């Protein structure tokens, strides 16, 4: 078995207190193209591993003073060496030894006397796995950095747009209110269309600002007054509620949960607004909250057309709009809900209601009940 080019020069630390074992294994692995470090002591193995950061360690189990199990335990508890794969070498083909080795963090084992081709295959396999894991970690970190830069960029752009949008909005408002008599019918229609489009653009900018703020800002979780937050959200939606003759059923009491009130208020506003837009005609909403283990589960159930399984998977994706013909929007509301709730330590989801419609829910950490004195 030949060693792949990308693995040639990989550093292997071999630890065995028997000189003849060291010589046999090192001669074979050197022929394959590995760079080798050798030691007969567990203490020296730990020092070499910390200083040289080998790509893999071949570790004998039975050694005087510091045995292989202890060496592995110390390596895995040290951030500098925790990621180095360890393969145990043991003369005892015993299940208890194997289980103990895996429990301590070893990736594999070989039984003495060592079979060369088997040893090479195992080393090659775990070096390739380790290499792939390092590449994945690097790509994940790079992606996280790029996402952070993109969030900052989106925040900057959205913030920069607020002032000119507000100025344009005021100009159109003045035009429609005080200069309407000077406009032709077509001009008034165009001005009203521009005002509506500008309002929609403002909503998108506000949603982008909130999304980027949630990603960048850390907040302190405090007990929530859920009843007050829901009432505020319904007050903001009062015109829509009246226009659509909506019926909203609320619980008499609310379970206590932790959160950040300004953000959770946005969650309620988005879920209630979504239920009004896509519920039945007229909309019938049932709002609830109940303990759910270490969390509290809040929900908004509507009487609209049930979402398909595929739609339920996609509905929280940014800029996803499933029923464009039903209502205007930008596809950021439910994505904002998911980001907020995730940042606060909860989860979101949607299910088909037991009597039809859809039930959008989110969870937040519950306030522990006090033990009686």
XYZ file of C-alpha atoms in Angstrom:
373
model
C 0.000 0.000 0.000
C 1.546 3.307 -1.097
C 1.069 6.481 0.902
C -0.916 9.289 -0.811
C 1.215 12.282 -1.758
C -0.643 14.655 0.589
C 0.221 12.434 3.588
C 3.952 12.175 2.885
C 5.886 14.099 5.499
C 3.127 13.792 8.110
C 4.612 13.674 11.604
C 3.931 10.585 13.697
C 4.959 10.369 17.360
C 5.642 6.754 18.395
C 5.579 6.000 22.121
C 6.732 2.576 23.363
C 9.010 1.628 26.251
C 10.435 -1.357 24.305
C 13.397 -0.322 22.044
C 12.836 -3.245 19.659
C 9.219 -2.199 19.097
C 10.266 1.376 18.411
C 12.869 0.222 15.898
C 10.559 -2.143 13.994
C 7.689 0.343 13.728
C 9.857 3.372 12.971
C 11.850 1.571 10.249
C 8.662 0.573 8.477
C 6.952 3.983 8.760
C 10.097 5.847 7.699
C 10.126 3.785 4.493
C 6.570 4.989 3.805
C 7.592 8.648 3.938
C 6.499 9.719 7.436
C 8.480 12.116 9.633
C 8.940 10.388 12.980
C 9.469 11.289 16.620
C 10.313 8.502 19.063
C 10.137 8.265 22.824
C 10.069 5.523 25.450
C 8.485 7.635 28.188
C 4.935 8.821 28.746
C 6.168 12.079 30.303
C 8.436 12.774 27.328
C 5.586 11.932 24.958
C 3.433 14.632 26.543
C 6.232 17.185 26.261
C 6.961 16.309 22.612
C 3.262 16.414 21.748
C 2.851 19.872 23.279
C 5.961 21.298 21.610
C 5.905 19.630 18.178
C 2.151 19.067 17.604
C 2.459 15.762 15.676
C -0.191 14.798 13.149
C -0.816 11.472 14.900
C 0.371 9.547 17.974
C 0.994 5.794 18.157
C 0.781 5.088 21.872
C 1.644 1.917 23.774
C -0.817 1.160 26.566
C 1.497 -0.602 29.049
C 4.412 1.577 30.108
C 6.077 2.168 33.475
C 5.240 5.287 35.495
C 2.883 7.122 33.095
C 0.941 4.548 31.084
C -0.740 5.102 27.736
C -4.185 5.718 29.209
C -2.853 8.549 31.382
C -0.916 10.060 28.478
C -4.054 10.039 26.338
C -6.155 11.548 29.119
C -3.704 14.408 29.593
C -3.421 15.028 25.858
C -7.173 15.262 25.434
C -7.501 17.657 28.380
C -4.883 20.025 26.922
C -6.256 22.348 24.180
C -2.858 22.263 22.452
C -2.985 18.508 21.869
C -6.688 17.647 22.185
C -7.151 17.451 18.417
C -4.239 15.075 17.748
C -5.548 11.579 16.849
C -4.241 8.804 19.124
C -3.983 5.143 18.107
C -3.318 2.736 20.955
C -0.953 -0.221 20.587
C -1.701 -3.055 22.969
C -0.602 -6.631 23.444
C -3.887 -7.340 25.229
C -6.818 -8.060 22.932
C -9.235 -7.177 25.688
C -12.592 -5.434 25.252
C -12.235 -3.497 28.509
C -8.913 -2.021 27.323
C -10.431 -1.002 24.008
C -13.475 0.603 25.609
C -11.294 2.512 28.060
C -9.117 3.776 25.225
C -12.094 5.020 23.230
C -13.582 6.604 26.356
C -10.385 8.589 26.856
C -10.495 9.899 23.283
C -8.413 7.482 21.210
C -9.549 7.070 17.616
C -8.368 3.484 17.078
C -6.171 0.645 18.325
C -3.862 -2.022 16.906
C -2.951 -5.282 18.585
C 0.624 -6.505 18.966
C 2.391 -8.102 17.256
C 1.865 -5.273 14.775
C 0.706 -6.192 11.272
C 2.411 -3.672 8.998
C -0.239 -3.282 6.332
C -3.000 -2.998 8.913
C -1.034 -0.366 10.853
C -0.389 1.658 7.707
C -4.053 1.479 6.683
C -5.239 2.685 10.067
C -2.686 5.520 10.201
C -3.560 6.612 6.681
C -7.300 6.533 7.412
C -7.068 8.670 10.546
C -4.620 11.140 9.037
C -7.031 11.688 6.169
C -9.940 12.096 8.578
C -7.938 14.556 10.677
C -6.958 16.503 7.580
C -10.581 16.737 6.451
C -11.680 17.855 9.914
C -9.054 20.610 9.923
C -10.166 21.759 6.479
C -13.791 21.775 7.600
C -12.923 23.754 10.738
C -10.947 26.288 8.706
C -13.776 26.681 6.203
C -16.330 27.020 9.008
C -14.269 29.729 10.680
C -13.783 31.502 7.363
C -17.517 31.341 6.662
C -18.301 32.693 10.126
C -15.911 35.588 9.544
C -17.445 36.358 6.149
C -20.948 36.178 7.631
C -19.938 38.609 10.371
C -18.510 40.990 7.763
C -21.682 40.672 5.688
C -23.866 41.387 8.734
C -21.812 44.486 9.507
C -22.051 45.608 5.878
C -25.826 45.069 5.782
C -26.191 47.033 9.028
C -24.130 49.923 7.641
C -26.031 50.060 4.346
C -29.444 49.791 6.015
C -28.553 52.493 8.546
C -27.299 54.784 5.769
C -30.584 54.413 3.872
C -32.844 55.450 6.750
C -32.217 59.219 6.485
C -32.809 59.630 2.712
C -35.825 57.301 2.896
C -37.309 59.360 5.721
C -36.734 62.575 3.760
C -38.340 61.126 0.633
C -41.262 59.881 2.713
C -41.862 63.325 4.209
C -41.722 64.906 0.738
C -44.315 62.486 -0.636
C -46.521 62.986 2.416
C -46.481 66.761 1.898
C -47.148 66.302 -1.803
C -50.151 64.043 -1.224
C -51.640 66.095 1.615
C -51.081 69.701 0.610
C -50.483 69.685 -3.140
C -53.057 67.105 -4.132
C -55.297 69.690 -5.846
C -52.424 70.700 -8.137
C -51.968 67.128 -9.384
C -53.831 65.305 -12.107
C -55.564 62.038 -11.285
C -52.714 60.013 -12.751
C -50.115 62.045 -10.845
C -51.946 61.517 -7.542
C -52.107 57.787 -8.260
C -48.373 57.654 -9.008
C -47.575 59.658 -5.881
C -49.591 57.259 -3.723
C -47.887 54.272 -5.361
C -44.489 55.825 -4.679
C -45.491 56.436 -1.050
C -46.556 52.797 -0.655
C -43.357 51.495 -2.277
C -41.267 53.764 -0.064
C -43.042 52.461 3.043
C -42.296 48.886 1.947
C -38.641 49.791 1.388
C -38.531 51.292 4.870
C -39.872 48.035 6.306
C -37.128 46.080 4.522
C -34.461 48.440 5.869
C -35.847 48.126 9.414
C -35.938 44.333 9.099
C -32.331 44.221 7.862
C -31.244 46.463 10.728
C -32.947 44.215 13.246
C -31.466 41.053 11.699
C -27.931 42.434 11.804
C -28.398 43.865 15.296
C -29.533 40.504 16.658
C -26.469 38.823 15.124
C -23.990 41.326 16.583
C -25.486 42.324 19.929
C -25.396 40.349 23.178
C -28.237 41.048 25.577
C -29.110 40.124 29.157
C -32.099 37.814 29.535
C -34.704 39.065 31.998
C -38.182 37.919 33.081
C -40.782 38.872 30.473
C -44.216 40.397 30.859
C -45.659 38.354 28.016
C -49.200 39.657 28.396
C -47.975 43.225 27.960
C -45.837 42.331 24.918
C -48.758 40.601 23.188
C -51.075 43.527 23.966
C -48.568 45.982 22.498
C -48.236 43.887 19.346
C -52.030 43.697 18.936
C -52.276 47.456 19.463
C -49.795 48.006 16.630
C -51.938 45.747 14.445
C -55.280 47.293 15.490
C -56.052 48.718 12.045
C -55.455 45.328 10.383
C -57.494 43.568 13.068
C -60.445 45.883 12.523
C -60.237 45.851 8.729
C -60.167 42.045 8.561
C -62.696 41.551 11.406
C -60.223 39.210 13.078
C -61.039 37.198 16.179
C -58.113 36.688 18.594
C -58.347 34.316 21.537
C -55.832 34.932 24.347
C -55.063 32.897 27.485
C -56.028 34.317 30.879
C -52.537 33.745 32.310
C -49.053 33.365 30.861
C -46.203 31.095 31.989
C -43.063 32.977 32.969
C -40.085 32.999 30.629
C -36.744 34.721 30.195
C -35.985 36.866 27.164
C -35.152 40.340 25.913
C -38.389 42.310 25.752
C -37.688 44.527 22.692
C -36.767 41.485 20.594
C -39.539 39.210 21.878
C -42.014 42.014 21.138
C -40.837 41.858 17.506
C -41.363 38.085 17.521
C -44.981 38.480 18.620
C -45.565 41.300 16.127
C -44.240 39.187 13.247
C -46.141 36.018 14.176
C -49.435 37.811 14.765
C -49.060 39.884 11.596
C -48.234 36.729 9.618
C -51.323 34.955 10.980
C -53.538 37.899 10.019
C -52.091 38.098 6.504
C -52.302 34.388 5.714
C -55.094 33.196 8.005
C -58.657 32.520 6.996
C -61.309 35.037 6.047
C -62.049 36.350 8.561
C -58.903 35.352 10.492
C -59.368 33.413 13.732
C -56.251 33.349 15.874
C -55.584 31.354 19.023
C -52.585 32.504 21.041
C -51.179 30.235 23.762
C -48.305 29.617 26.129
C -47.461 26.544 28.172
C -44.497 25.053 30.079
C -42.368 22.704 27.967
C -39.648 21.156 30.139
C -36.904 23.737 30.739
C -38.599 26.071 28.242
C -41.925 27.795 27.699
C -43.677 27.132 24.380
C -45.597 30.055 22.898
C -47.759 29.664 19.806
C -50.058 31.434 17.354
C -52.584 29.203 15.593
C -54.485 30.470 12.536
C -57.265 29.146 10.342
C -55.481 29.566 7.021
C -54.493 27.039 4.385
C -52.135 24.442 5.940
C -48.556 24.619 4.702
C -47.078 21.601 2.942
C -44.117 19.766 4.437
C -41.777 21.464 1.964
C -43.226 24.899 2.763
C -42.804 24.292 6.499
C -39.109 23.537 5.898
C -38.569 26.743 3.904
C -40.776 29.228 5.696
C -38.075 30.562 8.077
C -35.515 31.081 5.280
C -34.701 34.772 4.632
C -36.476 36.371 1.653
C -38.796 33.369 1.273
C -42.394 34.298 0.436
C -44.711 31.347 -0.092
C -47.961 33.105 -1.010
C -47.053 36.349 -2.773
C -50.580 36.748 -4.042
C -52.057 36.901 -0.522
C -50.126 39.860 0.914
C -47.248 42.232 0.257
C -44.028 41.532 2.119
C -40.279 41.103 1.999
C -39.769 37.592 3.358
C -37.717 38.703 6.367
C -40.308 38.533 9.172
C -40.092 34.839 10.013
C -36.333 34.791 9.396
C -36.097 37.560 12.011
C -38.208 35.481 14.393
C -35.887 32.502 14.017
C -32.730 34.549 14.532
C -34.082 36.303 17.622
C -35.371 33.146 19.283
C -32.175 31.225 18.518
C -30.090 34.042 20.025
C -32.251 33.914 23.165
C -31.719 30.164 23.613
C -34.969 28.874 22.139
C -36.268 27.316 18.946
C -38.997 27.985 16.374
C -41.200 25.836 14.203
C -44.527 25.410 12.495
C -46.982 22.525 12.546
C -50.364 21.879 10.992
C -53.069 22.566 13.565
C -55.196 19.710 14.864
C -58.307 21.368 13.398
C -56.589 22.784 10.299
C -54.618 25.945 9.771
C -51.036 26.415 10.927
C -49.505 26.748 14.350
C -46.314 28.811 14.521
C -44.483 28.369 17.797
C -41.326 29.453 19.586
C -39.726 28.498 22.870
C -37.839 30.547 25.451
C -36.030 29.543 28.662
C -38.488 29.095 31.507
C -38.127 30.832 34.857
C -37.583 28.021 37.386
C -40.330 27.542 39.924
C -39.351 28.441 43.463
C -39.256 25.588 45.919
C -41.649 26.120 48.845
C -40.021 27.336 52.063
